[in-house]
Amino acid sequence: MDISTKTTAPPAPADPPTLQKRAARGATRPGDRIFLGLSRGSGILLLVIMAAIAAFLTYRASLVLSKNDGNFLTTFEWNANATPPVFGIAVLAFGTIVSSVIAMAIAVPIAVGIALFITHYAPKKIGGVIAYVVDLLAAVPSIVYGLWGALFLVPHLTGFYSWLNDYFGWTGILEWQGGAPRTLLAVGILLAIMILPIITNVSREVFRQAPLMHQEAALALGATRWEVIRMSVIPFGRSGVISASMLGLGRALGETMAVATVLSPSFEINASLLDPGGGTFAQNIAAKFSEATEQGRDALIASGLVLFIITLVVNGAARAIIARRKEYSGANA
Amino acid sequence: MKLQRKNRLRALSLGAIAVSGALALTACGSDDTSANGGSSSGPTAKAGSIKCDDAKGQLLANGSSAQANAIQAWVKAYTAECKDVQINYKPEGSGAGVTAFTQGQVAFAGSDSALKPEEVTASKKVCSGGQGIDLPMVGGPIAVGYNVPGVDNLVLDAKTLAQIFDGKISTWDDAAIAKLNPKAKLPKTKIQAFHRSDESGTTDNFTKYLKAASPADWKYSGGKAWQAKGGQSAQGSSGLAQQVKQTAGAISYFELSYAKDGIKTVDLDTGASAPVKATVENATKAISEAKTVGTGKDLALELNYATKADGAYPITLVTYEIVCDKGNKADTFKATKSFLTYIASQDGQDSLAALGYAPIPAEINAKVRETVASLS
């Protein structure tokens, strides 16, 4: 199989193009073939698992959706065990997205700050300690975050809430009526702490790999350390930080126990983030599952399907953003 | 350099695994008993009341979490005598218990509400020649706990309770509350009414009371899911008790055993000569006013929520054991009957008060014993 044979004798029509491609890639030795098979098998297995989840959710959801007496998308109620069942996901979708957005707004800047500090400012030893502590945060089970949130964080938020109300109450979204601070904002703060480690960790690895040549070149031109970071490290790491944020967002969207412990769930949407109420998909499933009838379970699974779809959309959007910034990806640096 | 970093990372991750493992293990170590605290010092049964009758094997049961602590204490006493029997009660909730029963998975189910007609129909498949029946075994007062700084005694009636939980009364110095508590110094604080965020038999019974005792003020249809708008919520009785403890101005409802560590409870103005406290004895007195509404061997009770009898606390919960009247599964029948005989006995019922539950009044209990003896 060398070039001469290829050029002189065009392949017979019976010869399938895939074989030719494989030959060109050189996957002819048994080791290569086995490895190709294994990796292709793994890829297919992943697709099968995702398809199985989607099929299961869709099937179980379809059993109950036709019986729903309310509108699945707009009803502000969850009474799925009743006959006829009345349930809707509007409040859950709102709560899930709002709490995740708050978490991202708090966590991403802090995580990027920690990652930059560890990689570019801190002395090696101190950076190592901080990195270690941040990584430990990821190992704390979410129910422990929930307990800490409910017993420590929430009682200590009253002062912060009244401060927000004093200065930003006029906006309407930060108006406080004086209820216990078990609200979407509290959930967002807690989720931010929970997703910090994953974002910090990945961002740190990306910033560490920023090409030294770029940084040295910038320094040689007389740039300060901040200018180096701004001109070479951050552009290089941007797609990595976005990927990291999406991983964190995934955790925030699906967090169950911590939200269930900290939020005061109810099926209403309040204009103010400081009013108790609202709910998230995962929290609602956890709270309602144990007493749910067969039909109630199917309704919860239907809400799970929506969360599944939201996750797919968010991930798709993230991939699209990363693809647009391909020029900065590690492969081209 | 690189190798070193790798090693350090490995050490770090090992450390992380150790710490998280320890945390996870301690998280698993807690269970329902710790919420009650009474059951560890549970009663020791007198050997005389337990008759094993050659019962053997493993009894599976499932149902209400409200009676879990009672069942646990009973099982401990019973299996200490009858060592050949194992009883495994899963407190997954009344709904789950009834479903498991009608599917023939368990010997008996625990439920906070009596079987519905369609559930009775479903049970006929499992009970050959018979049907599922309700046996009231445990009662319990649902206390209304509150946290109002400076107020040590609070009297409320069904009307104000309904209006508070419906958001119609929003501050503690409201005229309606002041009228019931002329001596108390009521603060201007906002009322923060907490309800259960999960579905619960406690919610079901509490709202049944509001609906029966003050229908004009509580217009919701009831059920295990909370239906009124507004208010705040938390998960589980322990979650509600926690919120009452840490939130000034809070009021909520939970089984009496959770009203501890300084949580004050509301005295009910039922129209009796004096406001009624939430105690085990007062709950038993209210249950004794209940009518039996079940037919045949079924002993489903209907509580008289509007009772005006002196010392009867009407917000009570009765939880049932559900078995077949005829056609119980042969391999577990002996053990089921012998266990139910014990829990309906004087010793079995007497042990309840120490756990914060109310015994079933003697008159109803006599019928329960008769029915248990006739099971086949």
Coordinates of N, CA, C and O in Angstrom, one line a residue, chain B residues 133-137 287-302 340 344 360-375:
Chain B
I133 N -58.9 -4.5 55.8 CA -59.6 -3.7 56.8 C -58.6 -2.8 57.6 O -57.4 -3.1 57.7
D134 N -59.1 -1.8 58.2 CA -58.3 -0.8 59.0 C -58.4 -1.1 60.5 O -59.6 -1.2 61.0
L135 N -57.3 -1.2 61.1 CA -57.3 -1.4 62.6 C -56.6 -0.2 63.3 O -55.4 -0.1 63.1
P136 N -57.3 0.6 63.9 CA -56.7 1.8 64.6 C -55.8 1.3 65.7 O -56.2 0.6 66.6
M137 N -54.5 1.6 65.7 CA -53.6 1.1 66.7 C -52.9 2.2 67.4 O -52.4 2.1 68.5
I287 N -60.0 11.1 70.8 CA -60.3 9.9 69.9 C -61.4 9.1 70.5 O -62.2 8.5 69.7
S288 N -61.7 9.1 71.8 CA -62.8 8.3 72.3 C -64.1 8.9 71.9 O -65.1 8.2 71.9
E289 N -64.1 10.1 71.3 CA -65.4 10.7 70.8 C -65.6 10.3 69.3 O -66.6 10.6 68.7
A290 N -64.6 9.5 68.8 CA -64.7 9.2 67.4 C -65.8 8.2 67.1 O -66.1 7.3 68.0
K291 N -66.3 8.2 65.9 CA -67.3 7.2 65.5 C -66.6 6.2 64.6 O -65.7 6.6 63.9
T292 N -67.1 5.0 64.7 CA -66.5 4.0 63.8 C -67.4 4.1 62.5 O -68.6 4.0 62.5
V293 N -66.7 4.3 61.4 CA -67.4 4.5 60.2 C -67.2 3.3 59.2 O -67.9 3.1 58.2
G294 N -66.2 2.4 59.6 CA -66.0 1.2 58.8 C -67.2 0.2 58.9 O -67.9 0.2 59.9
T295 N -67.4 -0.6 57.9 CA -68.5 -1.6 57.9 C -67.8 -2.9 58.1 O -66.7 -3.2 57.8
G296 N -68.6 -3.9 58.7 CA -68.1 -5.2 59.0 C -67.0 -5.1 60.0 O -67.1 -4.5 61.0
K297 N -65.8 -5.8 59.6 CA -64.7 -5.8 60.6 C -63.8 -4.6 60.5 O -62.9 -4.4 61.3
D298 N -64.1 -3.8 59.5 CA -63.3 -2.5 59.3 C -63.6 -1.6 60.4 O -64.7 -1.3 60.7
L299 N -62.5 -1.0 61.0 CA -62.7 -0.1 62.1 C -62.2 1.3 61.8 O -61.7 2.0 62.7
A300 N -62.4 1.7 60.6 CA -62.0 3.1 60.3 C -62.8 4.1 61.2 O -64.0 3.9 61.4
L301 N -62.1 5.1 61.7 CA -62.7 6.0 62.6 C -62.9 7.4 61.9 O -62.2 7.8 61.0
E302 N -64.0 8.0 62.4 CA -64.1 9.4 62.0 C -64.1 10.3 63.3 O -64.9 10.1 64.1
L340 N -49.9 -8.4 66.0 CA -51.0 -7.5 66.1 C -51.7 -7.7 67.5 O -52.2 -6.7 68.1
A344 N -52.1 -4.6 70.2 CA -53.4 -4.1 70.7 C -53.6 -4.4 72.1 O -54.6 -3.9 72.7
I360 N -55.0 4.0 71.9 CA -56.4 4.0 71.4 C -57.3 3.8 72.6 O -57.1 3.0 73.5
P361 N -58.4 4.6 72.8 CA -59.3 4.5 73.9 C -59.8 3.0 74.1 O -60.0 2.3 73.1
A362 N -60.1 2.7 75.4 CA -60.4 1.3 75.7 C -61.5 0.7 74.9 O -61.5 -0.4 74.4
E363 N -62.6 1.5 74.7 CA -63.8 1.0 74.0 C -63.5 0.6 72.6 O -63.9 -0.5 72.1
I364 N -62.7 1.4 71.9 CA -62.3 1.1 70.5 C -61.3 0.0 70.5 O -61.4 -1.0 69.7
N365 N -60.4 0.1 71.4 CA -59.3 -1.0 71.5 C -59.9 -2.4 71.7 O -59.4 -3.3 71.2
A366 N -61.0 -2.4 72.5 CA -61.7 -3.7 72.7 C -62.2 -4.3 71.4 O -62.0 -5.5 71.2
K367 N -62.7 -3.4 70.6 CA -63.2 -3.9 69.3 C -62.0 -4.4 68.4 O -62.1 -5.4 67.7
V368 N -60.9 -3.6 68.5 CA -59.7 -4.0 67.7 C -59.2 -5.4 68.1 O -58.9 -6.2 67.3
R369 N -59.2 -5.6 69.5 CA -58.7 -6.9 69.9 C -59.6 -8.1 69.4 O -59.2 -9.1 69.0
E370 N -60.9 -7.8 69.5 CA -61.9 -8.8 69.0 C -61.6 -9.1 67.5 O -61.6 -10.2 67.1
T371 N -61.4 -8.0 66.7 CA -61.2 -8.2 65.3 C -59.9 -9.0 65.1 O -59.9 -9.9 64.2
V372 N -58.9 -8.6 65.8 CA -57.6 -9.3 65.6 C -57.7 -10.8 65.9 O -57.2 -11.6 65.2
A373 N -58.5 -11.1 66.9 CA -58.7 -12.5 67.3 C -59.4 -13.3 66.2 O -59.3 -14.5 66.1
S374 N -60.2 -12.5 65.5 CA -61.1 -13.2 64.5 C -60.4 -13.3 63.1 O -61.0 -13.8 62.1
L375 N -59.2 -12.7 63.0 CA -58.5 -12.7 61.7 C -58.3 -14.2 61.2 O -58.1 -15.1 62.0

